[in-house]
Coordinates of C-alpha atoms and ligand atoms in Angstrom, one line a residue:
C1 CA 2.8 -21.9 40.4
P2 CA 2.0 -23.6 43.6
M3 CA -0.5 -26.7 43.5
N4 CA 0.3 -27.3 39.9
M5 CA -2.1 -24.7 38.5
R6 CA -1.8 -22.5 35.5
D7 CA -2.6 -18.9 34.8
A8 CA -5.7 -18.4 32.6
H9 CA -5.7 -14.7 31.8
G10 CA -5.2 -13.8 35.4
L11 CA -7.4 -16.7 36.8
L12 CA -5.6 -19.5 38.4
L13 CA -6.9 -23.0 37.5
S14 CA -6.0 -26.5 38.3
R15 CA -4.5 -28.3 35.6
N16 CA -7.4 -30.7 35.0
V17 CA -9.6 -28.2 33.9
P18 CA -10.1 -28.7 29.9
P19 CA -8.1 -26.3 27.7
D20 CA -11.1 -24.9 26.4
V21 CA -12.8 -23.8 29.6
L22 CA -12.3 -19.9 29.1
A23 CA -13.6 -20.0 25.5
R24 CA -16.8 -21.8 27.1
K25 CA -17.6 -18.2 28.1
V26 CA -18.7 -17.7 24.3
T27 CA -19.2 -21.2 23.2
F28 CA -21.4 -22.6 25.9
K29 CA -25.0 -23.1 24.9
A30 CA -27.5 -22.6 27.9
R31 CA -31.2 -23.5 27.9
N32 CA -33.9 -21.3 29.4
D33 CA -34.5 -23.8 31.9
D34 CA -30.9 -24.3 33.2
V35 CA -30.4 -23.8 36.8
L36 CA -26.8 -22.6 37.4
L37 CA -25.1 -23.0 40.9
I38 CA -22.4 -20.8 41.6
T39 CA -20.1 -21.2 44.4
Y40 CA -16.3 -20.6 45.2
P41 CA -14.8 -24.0 45.9
K42 CA -15.3 -25.9 49.1
S43 CA -18.7 -23.9 49.9
G44 CA -20.9 -26.8 49.6
T45 CA -21.4 -27.2 46.0
H46 CA -22.1 -30.9 46.0
W47 CA -24.6 -30.6 48.9
L48 CA -26.5 -27.7 47.1
W49 CA -26.4 -29.6 43.7
E50 CA -28.0 -32.8 45.1
V51 CA -30.7 -30.5 47.0
V52 CA -31.6 -28.7 44.1
S53 CA -31.7 -31.6 41.9
M54 CA -34.0 -33.3 44.1
L55 CA -36.1 -30.4 44.2
T56 CA -36.4 -29.9 40.3
R57 CA -37.1 -33.8 40.1
G58 CA -39.5 -34.1 42.9
S59 CA -37.6 -37.2 44.0
T60 CA -35.4 -37.7 47.0
T61 CA -33.0 -40.6 45.9
L62 CA -29.4 -39.6 46.0
L63 CA -28.4 -39.5 42.2
S64 CA -25.8 -41.8 41.0
D65 CA -24.7 -39.1 38.6
T66 CA -21.7 -37.1 39.2
M67 CA -22.4 -33.4 39.9
T68 CA -22.6 -31.6 36.4
H69 CA -19.8 -29.3 36.7
I70 CA -19.6 -27.1 33.6
D71 CA -16.0 -26.1 34.3
Y72 CA -15.0 -29.7 33.9
F73 CA -17.3 -31.9 32.1
P74 CA -17.0 -32.3 28.3
L75 CA -19.4 -30.0 26.5
E76 CA -20.8 -33.0 24.4
V77 CA -21.9 -34.6 27.6
I78 CA -23.5 -31.4 29.0
D79 CA -25.3 -30.9 25.7
I80 CA -27.2 -34.3 26.0
L81 CA -28.4 -34.0 29.5
P82 CA -32.1 -34.0 29.8
S83 CA -33.8 -30.8 30.8
P84 CA -34.2 -29.3 33.3
R85 CA -30.3 -29.3 33.9
V86 CA -28.8 -28.4 37.3
L87 CA -25.2 -27.1 36.5
A88 CA -22.5 -25.9 38.8
T89 CA -19.7 -23.8 38.3
H90 CA -16.8 -21.9 40.5
M91 CA -16.1 -19.2 37.8
P92 CA -16.0 -15.6 38.6
V93 CA -18.5 -13.2 37.1
T94 CA -16.3 -12.3 34.0
Q95 CA -15.8 -16.0 33.1
V96 CA -19.4 -17.5 33.1
P97 CA -20.7 -18.5 29.9
R98 CA -22.6 -15.5 28.6
D99 CA -25.5 -17.3 27.3
F100 CA -26.8 -17.9 30.8
F101 CA -27.3 -13.9 31.3
T102 CA -28.8 -13.7 27.7
R103 CA -31.4 -16.2 28.5
R104 CA -31.8 -15.0 31.9
C105 CA -31.5 -18.3 33.4
K106 CA -32.1 -18.8 37.2
M107 CA -28.7 -18.9 39.2
I108 CA -28.2 -19.7 42.9
L109 CA -25.1 -18.2 44.6
C110 CA -23.9 -20.4 47.5
V111 CA -21.4 -18.7 50.0
R112 CA -19.7 -20.1 52.9
N113 CA -17.6 -18.2 55.4
P114 CA -13.8 -17.7 54.2
W115 CA -12.5 -19.1 57.4
D116 CA -14.1 -22.5 57.1
V117 CA -13.6 -22.5 53.1
A118 CA -9.8 -21.9 53.7
L119 CA -9.6 -24.8 56.0
S120 CA -11.8 -27.0 53.8
F121 CA -9.6 -26.0 50.7
F122 CA -6.3 -27.1 52.6
H123 CA -7.3 -30.4 53.4
F124 CA -8.8 -30.8 49.6
V125 CA -5.7 -29.6 48.0
R126 CA -3.4 -31.7 50.1
N127 CA -5.7 -34.8 49.7
L128 CA -6.1 -34.7 45.8
Q129 CA -3.1 -35.8 43.7
T130 CA -3.9 -33.6 40.9
F131 CA -2.5 -30.6 42.9
E132 CA 0.7 -32.1 44.0
Y133 CA 0.7 -30.3 47.2
S134 CA 2.1 -31.3 50.5
G135 CA 2.4 -27.8 52.3
E136 CA 1.5 -27.2 56.0
W137 CA -1.6 -25.2 57.1
D138 CA 0.5 -22.0 57.8
G139 CA 1.7 -22.0 54.1
F140 CA -1.7 -22.7 52.7
F141 CA -3.2 -20.1 54.7
D142 CA -1.0 -17.3 53.2
L143 CA -1.8 -18.6 49.6
F144 CA -5.4 -18.4 50.3
L145 CA -5.2 -14.9 51.8
Q146 CA -3.3 -13.8 48.6
G147 CA -5.7 -15.6 46.1
N148 CA -2.8 -17.7 45.2
V149 CA -5.0 -20.9 44.9
P150 CA -7.5 -22.4 42.3
Y151 CA -10.0 -19.9 41.4
S152 CA -8.1 -17.2 42.8
S153 CA -9.3 -15.0 45.5
W154 CA -12.3 -16.0 47.6
F155 CA -12.7 -12.2 48.5
E156 CA -12.7 -11.0 44.9
H157 CA -15.1 -14.0 43.8
S158 CA -17.8 -13.0 46.6
R159 CA -17.6 -9.4 46.0
E160 CA -18.0 -9.7 42.3
W161 CA -21.0 -11.9 42.5
L162 CA -22.4 -10.1 45.4
D163 CA -22.3 -6.8 43.5
L164 CA -24.1 -8.4 40.5
L165 CA -26.7 -9.8 43.0
S166 CA -28.0 -6.3 43.7
S167 CA -29.2 -5.7 40.4
N168 CA -30.2 -8.9 39.1
T169 CA -33.4 -10.6 40.5
N170 CA -32.5 -14.0 38.7
I171 CA -29.7 -14.7 41.4
L172 CA -30.7 -16.2 44.7
L173 CA -28.3 -15.9 47.5
V174 CA -28.0 -18.9 50.0
L175 CA -25.5 -19.3 52.8
F176 CA -23.8 -22.6 53.6
E177 CA -24.4 -21.7 57.2
D178 CA -28.1 -21.2 56.8
M179 CA -28.5 -24.4 55.1
H180 CA -26.8 -26.1 58.0
K181 CA -29.1 -24.3 60.5
D182 CA -32.3 -24.8 58.9
L183 CA -32.3 -26.6 55.6
K184 CA -36.1 -26.8 55.4
Q185 CA -36.3 -22.9 55.3
E186 CA -33.7 -22.6 52.7
L187 CA -35.6 -25.4 50.5
A188 CA -38.8 -23.3 50.8
R189 CA -36.7 -20.3 49.6
I190 CA -35.1 -22.1 46.8
A191 CA -38.4 -23.7 45.6
R192 CA -40.2 -20.4 45.7
F193 CA -37.5 -18.9 43.6
L194 CA -37.5 -21.9 41.0
D195 CA -41.1 -21.9 41.2
V196 CA -41.1 -25.7 41.9
P197 CA -43.8 -27.5 44.1
M198 CA -42.9 -28.1 47.5
T199 CA -44.7 -30.1 50.3
N200 CA -43.9 -30.5 53.8
D201 CA -43.0 -34.2 53.2
L202 CA -40.7 -33.5 50.4
A203 CA -38.8 -31.1 52.3
E204 CA -38.4 -33.5 55.2
A205 CA -37.4 -36.2 52.8
I206 CA -34.8 -34.1 51.1
Q207 CA -33.4 -33.0 54.5
R208 CA -33.1 -36.6 55.6
E209 CA -31.4 -37.8 52.6
T210 CA -28.8 -35.0 52.2
T211 CA -27.5 -35.0 55.7
F212 CA -23.6 -35.1 55.6
T213 CA -23.6 -38.5 57.0
N214 CA -25.9 -40.0 54.6
M215 CA -24.2 -38.4 51.6
A216 CA -20.7 -39.4 52.9
K217 CA -22.2 -42.9 53.2
N218 CA -24.2 -43.3 50.3
K219 CA -23.5 -40.9 47.7
F220 CA -21.1 -41.9 44.8
D221 CA -17.9 -40.3 45.4
Y222 CA -16.0 -39.8 42.1
T223 CA -13.0 -38.0 43.8
I224 CA -12.0 -41.1 46.0
A225 CA -9.9 -42.5 43.1
Y226 CA -7.7 -39.3 43.2
S227 CA -7.3 -39.2 47.1
K228 CA -3.9 -39.7 48.4
T229 CA -5.3 -40.9 51.5
G230 CA -8.4 -43.0 50.7
V231 CA -10.4 -40.4 52.8
S232 CA -13.0 -38.4 50.7
P233 CA -11.7 -35.1 49.4
I234 CA -15.3 -33.8 49.1
F235 CA -17.1 -35.3 52.3
R236 CA -14.8 -34.4 55.2
K237 CA -16.5 -32.9 58.2
G238 CA -19.3 -31.0 56.9
K239 CA -19.2 -28.6 59.8
V240 CA -19.6 -24.9 60.7
G241 CA -16.6 -23.4 62.5
D242 CA -14.0 -26.2 62.4
S243 CA -11.7 -23.4 61.4
K244 CA -11.6 -22.3 65.0
N245 CA -9.4 -25.5 65.8
W246 CA -6.9 -24.4 63.2
F247 CA -6.6 -20.8 62.8
T248 CA -4.3 -18.6 65.2
D249 CA -5.8 -15.4 66.4
S250 CA -3.8 -13.6 64.2
Q251 CA -4.8 -15.5 60.9
A252 CA -8.5 -15.2 62.0
S253 CA -8.1 -11.5 62.0
L254 CA -6.2 -11.1 58.9
V255 CA -9.2 -13.0 57.1
E256 CA -11.4 -10.7 58.9
M257 CA -9.5 -7.6 58.0
A258 CA -9.7 -8.7 54.4
Y259 CA -13.3 -9.5 54.6
H260 CA -14.0 -6.1 55.7
R261 CA -11.6 -4.4 53.2
E262 CA -12.7 -6.3 50.0
L263 CA -16.2 -6.7 50.4
G264 CA -17.1 -3.2 51.5
E265 CA -20.9 -2.9 51.8
N266 CA -21.5 -6.5 50.2
R267 CA -20.6 -7.8 53.7
H268 CA -24.0 -6.7 55.1
K269 CA -25.4 -9.4 52.5
L270 CA -23.5 -12.2 54.4
N271 CA -22.8 -10.6 57.6
Y272 CA -20.1 -13.0 58.8
V273 CA -18.8 -11.0 61.8
T274 CA -16.5 -13.8 62.9
R275 CA -16.2 -17.3 61.7
Q276 CA -19.8 -17.7 61.8
R277 CA -22.9 -16.0 60.6
T278 CA -24.2 -13.8 63.7
S279 CA -27.6 -12.8 62.4
Ligands
A3P1 P1 -15.5 -29.5 54.7 O1 -14.2 -29.8 54.1 O2 -15.4 -28.4 55.8 O3 -15.8 -30.9 55.4 P2 -17.8 -28.5 47.8 O4 -18.8 -29.4 47.4 O5 -18.0 -27.0 47.5 O6 -16.5 -29.0 47.5 O7 -17.9 -28.2 49.4 C1 -17.2 -29.3 50.3 C2 -17.6 -29.1 51.7 O8 -18.9 -29.1 52.0 C3 -17.0 -30.0 52.6 O9 -16.6 -29.2 53.7 C4 -17.9 -31.1 52.9 O10 -17.7 -31.8 54.0 C5 -19.2 -30.1 52.9 N1 -20.5 -30.8 52.6 C6 -20.7 -31.9 51.6 N2 -21.9 -32.4 51.7 C7 -22.5 -31.9 52.8 C8 -23.7 -32.2 53.5 N3 -24.5 -33.0 53.0 N4 -24.0 -31.4 54.8 C9 -23.0 -30.5 55.1 N5 -21.9 -30.2 54.5 C10 -21.3 -30.9 53.5

């Protein structure tokens, strides 16, 4: 496998995922008040986790904790976290621990446009020692399009989750680009969905604390230790549309075609016509 991955029953995973990760589908014990954040990698997981943690705590200091990622954290650690827990996963629908569904836990699905995800993923994989990858952009692009990357295909991941969204009122869809455009508005939607109190002051404080610049400077970054370059693998640029500087026209339209083909009617929930959301 490229990027030092392993094939876990058709799902590609990096080697630092614990061996029991797929067994967690049945062994993981959820709590009724857990909030599960679902993202494909590089879609703003760390940002959303911070924002949602601030909302549920009603406090706006950046947490010194590492994002609670249920695909990576030891279960013993997750088990003793205080409630309400804000947990993150990159798993596809079929591999998410069943207990979240049984208990009807609230889930927030955050989606970012595939052009920017591909670019962000490229830098991430090149920069982290774990992946042992030093390929160039063109080669990575092909692997991304084929779904030959950690957590497999963006297109499949998004289609499956968006399909489930149609029939499930416990899942809220949030777009990375919308958080960028108007975080306060997204905060209001999230607070309503989670049924937590929200004031204008709180929203403004969260917005101030979770800017890219502030998080890049002040958030404890556990990934720096694994960076080949000393540059943060998580806080790179935090922009919308940076992919324009990297994609050839033909690469951009290959993603566009795959997006139309694979997402089908679900693409109307996202409406990424080109690299950015247009409505
Ligand atoms: P870029 O590589 O395009 O800069 P994840 O947390 O899922 O790994 O996603 C990482 C991406 O989210 C990175 O994108 C990162 O810069 C961006 N990001 C992280 N924190 C952010 C913030 N506070 N505001 C905007 N973007 C942020």
